[in-house]
Tab-separated table of C-alpha atoms in Angstrom:
chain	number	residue	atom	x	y	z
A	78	UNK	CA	0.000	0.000	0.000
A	79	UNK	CA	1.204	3.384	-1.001
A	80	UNK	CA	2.369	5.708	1.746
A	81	UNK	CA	-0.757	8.264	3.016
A	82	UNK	CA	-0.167	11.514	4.522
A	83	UNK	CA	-2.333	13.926	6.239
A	84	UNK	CA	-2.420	17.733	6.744
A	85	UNK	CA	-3.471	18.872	9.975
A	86	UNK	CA	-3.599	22.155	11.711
A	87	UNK	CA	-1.696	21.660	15.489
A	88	UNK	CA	-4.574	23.492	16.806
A	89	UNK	CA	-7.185	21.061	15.815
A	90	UNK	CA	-6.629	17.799	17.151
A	91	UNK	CA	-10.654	16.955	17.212
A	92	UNK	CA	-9.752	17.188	13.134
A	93	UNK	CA	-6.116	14.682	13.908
A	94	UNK	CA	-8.548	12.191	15.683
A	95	UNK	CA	-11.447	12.535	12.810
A	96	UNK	CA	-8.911	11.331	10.497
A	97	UNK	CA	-7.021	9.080	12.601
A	98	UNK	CA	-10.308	6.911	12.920
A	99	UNK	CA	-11.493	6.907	9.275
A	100	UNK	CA	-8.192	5.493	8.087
A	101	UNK	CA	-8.567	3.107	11.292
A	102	UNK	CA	-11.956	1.994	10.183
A	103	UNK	CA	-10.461	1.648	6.491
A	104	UNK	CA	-7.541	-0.340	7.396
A	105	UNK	CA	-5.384	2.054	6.814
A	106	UNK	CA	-2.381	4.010	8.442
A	107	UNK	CA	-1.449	7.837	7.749
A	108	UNK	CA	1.057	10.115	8.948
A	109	UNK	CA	0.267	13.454	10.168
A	110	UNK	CA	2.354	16.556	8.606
A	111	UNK	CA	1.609	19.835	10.724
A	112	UNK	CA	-0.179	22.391	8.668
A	113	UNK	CA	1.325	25.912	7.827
A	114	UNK	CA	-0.278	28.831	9.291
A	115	UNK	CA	-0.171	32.544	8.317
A	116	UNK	CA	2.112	33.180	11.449
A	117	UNK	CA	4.712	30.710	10.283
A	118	UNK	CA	5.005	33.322	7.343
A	119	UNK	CA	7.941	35.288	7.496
A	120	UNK	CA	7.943	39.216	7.190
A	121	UNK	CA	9.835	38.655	3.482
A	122	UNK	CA	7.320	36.096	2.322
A	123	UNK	CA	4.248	39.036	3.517
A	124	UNK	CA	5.858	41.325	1.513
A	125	UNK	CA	6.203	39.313	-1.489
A	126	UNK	CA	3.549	37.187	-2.060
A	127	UNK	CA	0.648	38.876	0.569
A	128	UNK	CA	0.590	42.430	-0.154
A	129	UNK	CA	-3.048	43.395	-1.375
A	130	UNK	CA	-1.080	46.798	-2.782
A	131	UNK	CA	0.042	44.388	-5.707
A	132	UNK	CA	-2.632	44.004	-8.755
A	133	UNK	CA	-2.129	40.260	-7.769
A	134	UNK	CA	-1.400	38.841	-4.285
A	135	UNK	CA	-2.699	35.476	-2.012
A	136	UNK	CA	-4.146	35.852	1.305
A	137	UNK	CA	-1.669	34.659	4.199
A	138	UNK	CA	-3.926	31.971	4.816
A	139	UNK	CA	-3.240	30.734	1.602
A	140	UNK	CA	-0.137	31.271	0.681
A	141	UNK	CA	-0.242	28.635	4.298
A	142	UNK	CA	-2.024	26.346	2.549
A	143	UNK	CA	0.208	25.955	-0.360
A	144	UNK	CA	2.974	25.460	2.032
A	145	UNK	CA	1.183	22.787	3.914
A	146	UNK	CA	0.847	20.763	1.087
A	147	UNK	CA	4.771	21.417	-0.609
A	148	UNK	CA	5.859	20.030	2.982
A	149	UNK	CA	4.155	16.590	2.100
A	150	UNK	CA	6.180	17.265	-1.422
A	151	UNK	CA	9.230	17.553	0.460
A	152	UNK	CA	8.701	14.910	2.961
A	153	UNK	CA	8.053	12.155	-0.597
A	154	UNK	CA	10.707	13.186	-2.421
A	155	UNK	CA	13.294	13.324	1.014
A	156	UNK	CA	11.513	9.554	1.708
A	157	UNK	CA	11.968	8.600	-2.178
A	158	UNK	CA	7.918	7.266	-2.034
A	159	UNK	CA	7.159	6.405	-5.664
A	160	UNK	CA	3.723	7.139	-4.887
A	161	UNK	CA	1.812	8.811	-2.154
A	162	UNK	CA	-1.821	9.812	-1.091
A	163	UNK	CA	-2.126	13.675	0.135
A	164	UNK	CA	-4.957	14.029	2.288
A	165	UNK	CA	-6.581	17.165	4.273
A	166	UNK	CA	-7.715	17.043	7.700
A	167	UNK	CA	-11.739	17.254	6.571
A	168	UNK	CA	-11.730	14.667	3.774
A	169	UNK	CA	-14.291	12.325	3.949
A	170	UNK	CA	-13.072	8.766	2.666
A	171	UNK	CA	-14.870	6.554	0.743
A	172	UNK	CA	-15.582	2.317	1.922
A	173	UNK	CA	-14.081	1.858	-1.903
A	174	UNK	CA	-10.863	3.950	-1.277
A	175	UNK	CA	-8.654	1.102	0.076
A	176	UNK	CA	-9.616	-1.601	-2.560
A	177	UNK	CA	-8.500	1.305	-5.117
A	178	UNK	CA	-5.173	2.272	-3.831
A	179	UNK	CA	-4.609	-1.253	-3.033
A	180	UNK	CA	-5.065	-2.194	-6.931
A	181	UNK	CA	-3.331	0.919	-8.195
A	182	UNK	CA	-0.428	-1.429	-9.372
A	183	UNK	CA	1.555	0.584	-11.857
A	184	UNK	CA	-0.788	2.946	-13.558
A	185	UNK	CA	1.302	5.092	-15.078
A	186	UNK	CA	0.194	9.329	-14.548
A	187	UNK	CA	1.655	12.170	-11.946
A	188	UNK	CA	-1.523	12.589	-10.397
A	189	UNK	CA	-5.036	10.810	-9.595
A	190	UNK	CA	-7.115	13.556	-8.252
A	191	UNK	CA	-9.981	11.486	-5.614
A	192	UNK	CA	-12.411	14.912	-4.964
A	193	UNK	CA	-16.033	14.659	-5.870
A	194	UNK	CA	-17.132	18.099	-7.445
A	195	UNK	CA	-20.322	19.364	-6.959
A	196	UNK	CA	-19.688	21.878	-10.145
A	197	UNK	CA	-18.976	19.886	-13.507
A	198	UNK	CA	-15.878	19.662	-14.712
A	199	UNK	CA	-14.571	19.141	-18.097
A	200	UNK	CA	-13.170	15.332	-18.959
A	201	UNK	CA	-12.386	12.940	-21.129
A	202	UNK	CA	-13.617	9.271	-21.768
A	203	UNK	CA	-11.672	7.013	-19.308
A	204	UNK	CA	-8.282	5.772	-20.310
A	205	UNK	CA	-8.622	3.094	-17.515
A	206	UNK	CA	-10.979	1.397	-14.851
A	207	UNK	CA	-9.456	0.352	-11.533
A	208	UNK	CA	-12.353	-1.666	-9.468
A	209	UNK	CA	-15.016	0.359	-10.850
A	210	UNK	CA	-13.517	3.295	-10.644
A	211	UNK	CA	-12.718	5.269	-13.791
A	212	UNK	CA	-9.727	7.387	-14.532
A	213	UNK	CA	-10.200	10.036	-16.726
A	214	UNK	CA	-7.935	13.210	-18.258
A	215	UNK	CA	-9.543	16.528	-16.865
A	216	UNK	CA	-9.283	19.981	-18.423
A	217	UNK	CA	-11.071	22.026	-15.924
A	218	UNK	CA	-9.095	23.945	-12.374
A	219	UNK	CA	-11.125	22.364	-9.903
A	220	UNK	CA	-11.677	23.266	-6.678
A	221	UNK	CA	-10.576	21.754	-3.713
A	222	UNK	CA	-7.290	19.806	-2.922
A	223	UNK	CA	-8.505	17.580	-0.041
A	224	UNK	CA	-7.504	14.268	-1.366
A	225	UNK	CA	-4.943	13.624	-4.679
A	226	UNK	CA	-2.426	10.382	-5.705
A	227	UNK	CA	0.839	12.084	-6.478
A	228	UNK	CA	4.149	10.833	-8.390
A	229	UNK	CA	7.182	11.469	-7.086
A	230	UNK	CA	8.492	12.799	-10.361
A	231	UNK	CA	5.358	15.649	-9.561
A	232	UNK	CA	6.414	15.952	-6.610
A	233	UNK	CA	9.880	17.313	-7.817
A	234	UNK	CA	8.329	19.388	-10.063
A	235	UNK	CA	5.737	20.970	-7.460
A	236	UNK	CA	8.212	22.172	-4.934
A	237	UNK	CA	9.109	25.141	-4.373
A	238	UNK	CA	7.147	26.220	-7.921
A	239	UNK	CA	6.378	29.994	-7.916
A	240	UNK	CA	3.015	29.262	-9.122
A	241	UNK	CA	1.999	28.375	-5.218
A	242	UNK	CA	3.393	31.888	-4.527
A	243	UNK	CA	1.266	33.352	-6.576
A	244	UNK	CA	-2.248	31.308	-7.074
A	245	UNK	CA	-4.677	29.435	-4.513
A	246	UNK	CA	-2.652	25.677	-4.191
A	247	UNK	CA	-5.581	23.689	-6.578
A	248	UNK	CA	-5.609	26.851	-8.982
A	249	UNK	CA	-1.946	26.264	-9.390
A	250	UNK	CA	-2.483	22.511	-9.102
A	251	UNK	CA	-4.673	21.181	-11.397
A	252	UNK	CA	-4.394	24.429	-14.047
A	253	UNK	CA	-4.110	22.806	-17.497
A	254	UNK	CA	-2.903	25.722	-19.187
A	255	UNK	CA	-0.404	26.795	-17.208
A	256	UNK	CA	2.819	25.337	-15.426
A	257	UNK	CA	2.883	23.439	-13.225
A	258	UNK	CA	-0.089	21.957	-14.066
A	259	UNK	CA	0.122	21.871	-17.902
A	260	UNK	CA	3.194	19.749	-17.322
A	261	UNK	CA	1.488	17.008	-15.085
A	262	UNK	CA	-0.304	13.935	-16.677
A	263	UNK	CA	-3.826	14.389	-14.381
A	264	UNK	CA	-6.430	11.858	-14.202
A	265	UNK	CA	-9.741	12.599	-12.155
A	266	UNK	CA	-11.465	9.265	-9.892
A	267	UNK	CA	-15.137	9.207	-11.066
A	268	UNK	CA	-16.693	8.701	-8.480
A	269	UNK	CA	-14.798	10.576	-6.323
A	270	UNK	CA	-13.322	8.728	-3.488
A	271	UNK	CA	-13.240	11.464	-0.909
A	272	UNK	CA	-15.105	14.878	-0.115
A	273	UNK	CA	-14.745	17.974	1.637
A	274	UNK	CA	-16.559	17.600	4.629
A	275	UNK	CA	-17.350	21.579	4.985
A	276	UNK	CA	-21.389	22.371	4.963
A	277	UNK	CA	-22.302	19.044	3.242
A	278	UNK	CA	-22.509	16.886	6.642
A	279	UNK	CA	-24.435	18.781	9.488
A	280	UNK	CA	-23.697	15.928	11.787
A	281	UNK	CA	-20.371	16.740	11.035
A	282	UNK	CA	-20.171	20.704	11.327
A	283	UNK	CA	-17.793	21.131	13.567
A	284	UNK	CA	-14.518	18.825	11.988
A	285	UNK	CA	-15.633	21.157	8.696
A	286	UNK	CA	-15.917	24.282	10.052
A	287	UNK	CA	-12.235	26.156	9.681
A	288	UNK	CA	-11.136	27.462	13.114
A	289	UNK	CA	-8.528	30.030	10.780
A	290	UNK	CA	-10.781	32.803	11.847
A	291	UNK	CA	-11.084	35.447	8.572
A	292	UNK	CA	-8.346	37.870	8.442
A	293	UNK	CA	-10.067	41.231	7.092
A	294	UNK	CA	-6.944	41.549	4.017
A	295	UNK	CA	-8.662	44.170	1.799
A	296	UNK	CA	-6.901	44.113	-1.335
A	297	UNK	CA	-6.229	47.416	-1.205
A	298	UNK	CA	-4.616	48.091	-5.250
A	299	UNK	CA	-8.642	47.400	-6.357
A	300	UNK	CA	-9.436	50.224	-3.763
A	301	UNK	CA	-6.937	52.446	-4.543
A	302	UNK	CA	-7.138	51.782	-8.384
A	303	UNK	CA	-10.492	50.675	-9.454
A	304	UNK	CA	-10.665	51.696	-13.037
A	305	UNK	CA	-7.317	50.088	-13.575
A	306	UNK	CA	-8.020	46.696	-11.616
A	307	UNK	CA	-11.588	46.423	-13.878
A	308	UNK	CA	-10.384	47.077	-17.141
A	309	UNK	CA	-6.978	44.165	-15.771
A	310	UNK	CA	-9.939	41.844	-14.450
A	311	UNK	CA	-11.833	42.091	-17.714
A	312	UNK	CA	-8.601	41.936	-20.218
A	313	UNK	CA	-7.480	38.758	-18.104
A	314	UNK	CA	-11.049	37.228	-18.341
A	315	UNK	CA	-11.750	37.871	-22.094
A	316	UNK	CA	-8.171	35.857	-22.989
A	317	UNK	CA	-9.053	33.102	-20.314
A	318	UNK	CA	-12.355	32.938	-21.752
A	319	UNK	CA	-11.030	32.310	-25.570
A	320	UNK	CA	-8.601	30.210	-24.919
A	321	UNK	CA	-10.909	27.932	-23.207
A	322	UNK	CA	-13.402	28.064	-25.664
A	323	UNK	CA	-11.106	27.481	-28.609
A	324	UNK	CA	-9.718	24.569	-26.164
A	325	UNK	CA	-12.860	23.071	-25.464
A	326	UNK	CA	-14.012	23.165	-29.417
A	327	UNK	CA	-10.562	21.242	-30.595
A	328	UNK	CA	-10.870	18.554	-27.516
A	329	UNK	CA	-14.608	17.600	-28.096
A	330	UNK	CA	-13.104	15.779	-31.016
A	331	UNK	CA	-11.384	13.554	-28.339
A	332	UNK	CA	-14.642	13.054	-26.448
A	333	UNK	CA	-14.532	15.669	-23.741
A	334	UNK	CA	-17.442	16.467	-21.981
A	335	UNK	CA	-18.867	18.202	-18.482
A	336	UNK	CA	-20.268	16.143	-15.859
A	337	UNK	CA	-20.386	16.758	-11.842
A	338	UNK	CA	-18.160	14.146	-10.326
A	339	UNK	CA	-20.381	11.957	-7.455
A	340	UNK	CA	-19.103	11.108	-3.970
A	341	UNK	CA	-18.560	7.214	-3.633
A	342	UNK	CA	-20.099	6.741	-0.291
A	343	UNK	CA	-21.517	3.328	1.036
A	344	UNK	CA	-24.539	2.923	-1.311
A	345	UNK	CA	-22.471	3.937	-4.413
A	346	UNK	CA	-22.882	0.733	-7.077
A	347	UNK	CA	-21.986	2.420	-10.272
A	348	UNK	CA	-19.095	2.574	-12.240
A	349	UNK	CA	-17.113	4.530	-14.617
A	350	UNK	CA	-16.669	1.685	-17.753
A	351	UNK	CA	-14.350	2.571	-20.318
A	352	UNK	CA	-16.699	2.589	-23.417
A	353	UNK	CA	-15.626	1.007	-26.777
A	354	UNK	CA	-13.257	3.701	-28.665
A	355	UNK	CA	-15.090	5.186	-31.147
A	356	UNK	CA	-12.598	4.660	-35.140
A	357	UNK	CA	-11.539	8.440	-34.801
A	358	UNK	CA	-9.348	7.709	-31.815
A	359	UNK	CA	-8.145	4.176	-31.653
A	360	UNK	CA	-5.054	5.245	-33.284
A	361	UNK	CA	-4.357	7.757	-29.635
A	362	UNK	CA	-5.991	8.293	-26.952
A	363	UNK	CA	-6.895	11.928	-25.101
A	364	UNK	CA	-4.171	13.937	-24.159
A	365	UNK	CA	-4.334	14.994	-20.187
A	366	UNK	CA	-3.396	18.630	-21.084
């Protein structure tokens, strides 16, 4: 079984024990990696990456976020794991979860990401079915980085990026477009074999419920410049917006489509089958972008 590691804020041990007995129940073992905050932030890293004067800048809690997750890079490549599963401290696991990692064998991609979406995302057909679970290329950002499969060869790549200095963690994660994410082979689990617990679970408010109380950062350039930050906003929008469309146009040859990604919980008895290839693409399959 692949080595699992956790993120977990020291402050919320209720969260360390929530996750501590789900992998128990599952038969499985995790380590715990102690979550960045926004006051283990140094003064030069505030200036440089959390200064709401710039026209772009992260949030101290997030920039803290991103560095939660690069020290479970660093901790793979430093242990030389081939493979590992990154988890966040309010992941719900699925009953199907063990059986899947347990199969993995040597599927060959950087990353499997396990979230369910509620929003559709764009994919591909399935380039491979693991115990009923499909894996299929994804060309959407995503939200969410609660529970991913990462390659050691991504996890190389992923450290110390400037991307996570300078977008949310799964904005720089799972961005097709650009790097690092347009330079990792990305499959998504349909279904999903872990959620966010957040609103979704009332019996389970308060392991969702974020105890980072909300730091009033005013970004204070779109204050100060309005007119400026708009017409920036609404230049950057208009060449996202093309290049996505002209992107999703040339990849509906290859089969992509939108669908919502479902949550494998205990009465889940679907599957994701990979269908017969169609003539126009048994010579290649979809490209993860």
């Amino acid at each position: 079984m692949l080595p699992i590691y956790y993120i977990n804020l020291d402050s919320r041990p209720d969260r360390r024990a929530f996750m501590e007995a789900q992998l128990a129940s599952l038969g499985l073992e995790g380590t715990r990696v102690s979550a960045a905050t926004p006051a283990d932030l140094t003064p030069e890293e505030v200036a440089l990456y959390c200064d709401g004067r710039k026209p772009r800048y992260l949030r101290c809690k997030e920039l803290a976020c991103s560095l939660s997750h690069e020290r479970v890079w660093k901790r793979m490549v430093t242990a030389g794991n081939r493979w590992a599963l990154v988890l966040e401290d309010d992941a719900e696991l699925s009953p199907l979860l063990p059986n899947f990692l347990e199969s993995l064998g040597n599927f060959d991609t950087d990353l499997i990401r396990l979230e369910a979406t509620g929003p559709t995302i764009r994919v591909f057909p399935p380039i491979a079915n693991i115990v009923g679970i499909g894996l299929r290329p994804f060309r959407s950002t995503p939200m969410g980085s609660a529970g991913y499969v990462l390659s050691n060869r991504a996890a190389k790549l992923l450290v110390g990026h400037p991307a996570f200095r300078q977008r949310q963690t799964d904005l720089a994660l799972y961005n097709p477009f650009d790097e690092p994410g347009a330079s990792i082979r990305r499959v998504q689990a349909v279904p999903g074999l872990c959620q966010q617990l957040g609103s979704m679970r009332p019996d389970k408010l308060s392991i969702g419920r974020s105890d980072i109380a909300p730091v009033d950062e005013p970004h204070l350039y779109a204050k100060e410049h309005p007119l400026r930050y708009r017409l920036g906003r609404l230049r950057e929008g208009l060449t996202e917006g093309w290049r996505n469309a002209r992107d999703h146009f040339a990849s509906k040859k290859q089969g992509l489509t939108r669908m919502s990604i479902p949550f494998a919980d205990g009465t889940w008895t679907g599957s994701d089958l990979i269908p017969r290839p169609p003539a126009a693409r048994r010579n290649g399959g979809p490209s993860a972008g």
